[in-house]
Amino acid sequence: PTYNWIDITSIGYRIPKIAYYNYDFPTEPLDDGTAGPYVFRFNFPFFDSSYNACYVGVNGAISLIDTNLNINGYYDNIDIPGHPFRTIIAPFWNDLSIESHGDIYYYVNSRNDTAIFEWYQVGNFHSTSDTLTMKFRWTNSTIIKALKS
């Protein structure tokens, strides 16, 4: 499919920083935290099941059923797919942070057939001044990942 960049920062929902949690380190939800679930109002087929909601992780991943998108409270390199996640889609799995700047936005279009998550000006944990913007978009049958630095 043809891809066009849709900036959702003015039309989407900015996930409030208070919505993030980290089960292992409750004082650090904006570093390696997770938020959700977020409903996308259509069924999304993924392997042998269909889903209509997901969890979003600060570190650049989405899961359809895993409620904690970190490893023992931290970012770590992992084999994908594999333990500890059962359903992970990792458009940009990296040690990211939204503590000092950056936000994650969520949007579902009016036809209820496309959902978009945008990590907007998110910093790397080791160099928060080096920011990136990336997007994960899917329809009821297609996944698209985009990166804009």
mmCIF file of C-alpha atoms in Angstrom:
data_model
loop_
_atom_site.group_PDB
_atom_site.id
_atom_site.type_symbol
_atom_site.label_atom_id
_atom_site.label_comp_id
_atom_site.label_asym_id
_atom_site.label_seq_id
_atom_site.Cartn_x
_atom_site.Cartn_y
_atom_site.Cartn_z
ATOM 1 C CA PRO A 1 0.000 0.000 0.000
ATOM 2 C CA THR A 2 1.006 3.594 -0.573
ATOM 3 C CA TYR A 3 2.086 5.265 2.654
ATOM 4 C CA ASN A 4 1.558 8.889 3.552
ATOM 5 C CA TRP A 5 2.719 10.360 6.845
ATOM 6 C CA ILE A 6 -0.252 11.373 8.993
ATOM 7 C CA ASP A 7 0.771 13.623 11.863
ATOM 8 C CA ILE A 8 -1.675 12.745 14.637
ATOM 9 C CA THR A 9 -0.325 15.190 17.243
ATOM 10 C CA SER A 10 -3.161 17.627 16.456
ATOM 11 C CA ILE A 11 -5.963 15.106 15.823
ATOM 12 C CA GLY A 12 -5.040 12.204 18.100
ATOM 13 C CA TYR A 13 -5.221 11.523 21.814
ATOM 14 C CA ARG A 14 -2.029 12.325 23.742
ATOM 15 C CA ILE A 15 -1.640 9.540 26.257
ATOM 16 C CA PRO A 16 -1.279 11.320 29.610
ATOM 17 C CA LYS A 17 1.973 10.663 31.426
ATOM 18 C CA ILE A 18 -0.005 9.558 34.466
ATOM 19 C CA ALA A 19 -1.429 6.656 32.392
ATOM 20 C CA TYR A 20 1.939 4.836 32.245
ATOM 21 C CA TYR A 21 2.892 2.209 34.796
ATOM 22 C CA ASN A 22 5.851 -0.042 35.518
ATOM 23 C CA TYR A 23 4.984 -2.986 37.787
ATOM 24 C CA ASP A 24 8.585 -3.600 38.823
ATOM 25 C CA PHE A 25 9.612 0.053 39.312
ATOM 26 C CA PRO A 26 6.503 2.139 40.006
ATOM 27 C CA THR A 27 8.584 5.326 40.339
ATOM 28 C CA GLU A 28 9.883 5.043 36.738
ATOM 29 C CA PRO A 29 6.854 4.629 34.454
ATOM 30 C CA LEU A 30 8.053 7.189 31.879
ATOM 31 C CA ASP A 31 11.309 5.354 31.218
ATOM 32 C CA ASP A 32 10.253 1.736 30.650
ATOM 33 C CA GLY A 33 6.520 1.957 31.271
ATOM 34 C CA THR A 34 3.378 0.701 29.565
ATOM 35 C CA ALA A 35 -0.088 2.213 29.091
ATOM 36 C CA GLY A 36 -3.389 0.738 28.015
ATOM 37 C CA PRO A 37 -5.405 -1.018 26.935
ATOM 38 C CA TYR A 38 -6.401 1.143 23.950
ATOM 39 C CA VAL A 39 -9.337 -0.027 21.862
ATOM 40 C CA PHE A 40 -9.119 0.346 18.089
ATOM 41 C CA ARG A 41 -12.751 -0.478 17.233
ATOM 42 C CA PHE A 42 -12.045 -3.157 14.642
ATOM 43 C CA ASN A 43 -10.779 -6.706 14.774
ATOM 44 C CA PHE A 44 -7.122 -7.047 13.882
ATOM 45 C CA PRO A 45 -5.985 -10.538 12.814
ATOM 46 C CA PHE A 46 -2.598 -11.486 14.267
ATOM 47 C CA PHE A 47 -1.430 -15.050 13.670
ATOM 48 C CA ASP A 48 -4.224 -17.349 14.860
ATOM 49 C CA SER A 49 -6.379 -14.814 16.749
ATOM 50 C CA SER A 50 -8.115 -11.461 16.335
ATOM 51 C CA TYR A 51 -7.739 -8.520 18.695
ATOM 52 C CA ASN A 52 -9.414 -5.139 19.131
ATOM 53 C CA ALA A 53 -7.204 -3.530 21.790
ATOM 54 C CA CYS A 54 -3.526 -3.197 22.667
ATOM 55 C CA TYR A 55 -0.998 -1.931 25.193
ATOM 56 C CA VAL A 56 1.694 0.560 24.210
ATOM 57 C CA GLY A 57 5.203 0.655 25.673
ATOM 58 C CA VAL A 58 7.472 3.666 25.983
ATOM 59 C CA ASN A 59 10.315 1.578 24.487
ATOM 60 C CA GLY A 60 8.714 1.422 21.048
ATOM 61 C CA ALA A 61 6.532 -1.677 21.237
ATOM 62 C CA ILE A 62 2.884 -2.647 21.206
ATOM 63 C CA SER A 63 1.332 -5.819 22.560
ATOM 64 C CA LEU A 64 -2.108 -7.195 21.976
ATOM 65 C CA ILE A 65 -2.282 -8.998 25.344
ATOM 66 C CA ASP A 66 0.917 -8.388 27.345
ATOM 67 C CA THR A 67 0.207 -5.701 29.946
ATOM 68 C CA ASN A 68 3.827 -4.989 30.872
ATOM 69 C CA LEU A 69 6.166 -4.157 27.990
ATOM 70 C CA ASN A 70 9.524 -4.328 29.728
ATOM 71 C CA ILE A 71 11.789 -7.033 31.113
ATOM 72 C CA ASN A 72 11.803 -7.058 34.925
ATOM 73 C CA GLY A 73 11.110 -3.318 34.878
ATOM 74 C CA TYR A 74 13.763 -2.384 32.322
ATOM 75 C CA TYR A 75 14.471 -2.272 28.606
ATOM 76 C CA ASP A 76 16.563 -5.217 27.436
ATOM 77 C CA ASN A 77 17.471 -6.925 24.189
ATOM 78 C CA ILE A 78 15.175 -9.859 23.504
ATOM 79 C CA ASP A 79 14.512 -12.435 20.842
ATOM 80 C CA ILE A 80 11.358 -11.566 18.941
ATOM 81 C CA PRO A 81 9.155 -13.499 19.054
ATOM 82 C CA GLY A 82 9.855 -15.078 22.374
ATOM 83 C CA HIS A 83 9.726 -14.927 26.128
ATOM 84 C CA PRO A 84 8.574 -12.849 27.979
ATOM 85 C CA PHE A 85 6.054 -11.505 25.440
ATOM 86 C CA ARG A 86 3.238 -13.501 23.880
ATOM 87 C CA THR A 87 2.161 -10.895 21.306
ATOM 88 C CA ILE A 88 4.638 -8.116 20.653
ATOM 89 C CA ILE A 89 4.920 -5.838 17.659
ATOM 90 C CA ALA A 90 8.094 -3.811 18.030
ATOM 91 C CA PRO A 91 8.313 -1.065 15.401
ATOM 92 C CA PHE A 92 11.341 0.446 17.151
ATOM 93 C CA TRP A 93 12.396 -1.576 20.198
ATOM 94 C CA ASN A 94 14.971 0.630 21.929
ATOM 95 C CA ASP A 95 15.712 2.132 25.344
ATOM 96 C CA LEU A 96 13.441 5.179 25.031
ATOM 97 C CA SER A 97 12.161 7.673 27.586
ATOM 98 C CA ILE A 98 9.438 10.310 27.771
ATOM 99 C CA GLU A 99 10.569 11.657 31.152
ATOM 100 C CA SER A 100 12.069 14.961 29.987
ATOM 101 C CA HIS A 101 10.260 15.410 26.648
ATOM 102 C CA GLY A 102 8.255 13.559 24.068
ATOM 103 C CA ASP A 103 4.837 11.980 24.104
ATOM 104 C CA ILE A 104 2.945 9.055 22.638
ATOM 105 C CA TYR A 105 -0.270 9.711 20.716
ATOM 106 C CA TYR A 106 -3.105 7.411 19.697
ATOM 107 C CA TYR A 107 -5.663 7.847 16.918
ATOM 108 C CA VAL A 108 -8.450 5.834 15.265
ATOM 109 C CA ASN A 109 -9.887 7.242 12.042
ATOM 110 C CA SER A 110 -13.588 8.043 11.589
ATOM 111 C CA ARG A 111 -14.170 4.889 9.505
ATOM 112 C CA ASN A 112 -12.885 2.818 12.459
ATOM 113 C CA ASP A 113 -10.597 0.801 10.184
ATOM 114 C CA THR A 114 -7.169 2.327 10.955
ATOM 115 C CA ALA A 115 -5.328 2.842 14.252
ATOM 116 C CA ILE A 116 -2.109 4.849 14.648
ATOM 117 C CA PHE A 117 0.328 5.199 17.530
ATOM 118 C CA GLU A 118 2.946 7.938 17.261
ATOM 119 C CA TRP A 119 6.000 8.258 19.497
ATOM 120 C CA TYR A 120 6.569 12.015 19.082
ATOM 121 C CA GLN A 121 10.008 13.495 19.786
ATOM 122 C CA VAL A 122 10.837 10.667 22.184
ATOM 123 C CA GLY A 123 14.368 10.635 23.559
ATOM 124 C CA ASN A 124 16.799 7.778 23.917
ATOM 125 C CA PHE A 125 17.457 6.924 27.569
ATOM 126 C CA HIS A 126 21.213 7.467 27.150
ATOM 127 C CA SER A 127 20.881 10.701 25.150
ATOM 128 C CA THR A 128 17.517 12.351 25.711
ATOM 129 C CA SER A 129 18.471 15.341 23.532
ATOM 130 C CA ASP A 130 18.666 12.988 20.537
ATOM 131 C CA THR A 131 14.974 12.620 19.718
ATOM 132 C CA LEU A 132 12.989 10.757 17.112
ATOM 133 C CA THR A 133 9.439 10.545 15.894
ATOM 134 C CA MET A 134 8.071 7.227 14.729
ATOM 135 C CA LYS A 135 4.694 5.855 13.892
ATOM 136 C CA PHE A 136 2.982 2.506 13.926
ATOM 137 C CA ARG A 137 -0.174 2.226 11.852
ATOM 138 C CA TRP A 138 -2.406 -0.694 11.119
ATOM 139 C CA THR A 139 -5.701 -1.377 9.459
ATOM 140 C CA ASN A 140 -7.878 -4.409 9.836
ATOM 141 C CA SER A 141 -5.379 -6.297 7.648
ATOM 142 C CA THR A 142 -2.122 -4.321 7.185
ATOM 143 C CA ILE A 143 0.738 -3.185 9.440
ATOM 144 C CA ILE A 144 2.864 -0.176 8.486
ATOM 145 C CA LYS A 145 5.854 1.173 10.431
ATOM 146 C CA ALA A 146 7.391 4.562 9.688
ATOM 147 C CA LEU A 147 10.313 6.503 11.130
ATOM 148 C CA LYS A 148 10.897 10.216 10.909
ATOM 149 C CA SER A 149 13.932 11.583 12.705
#
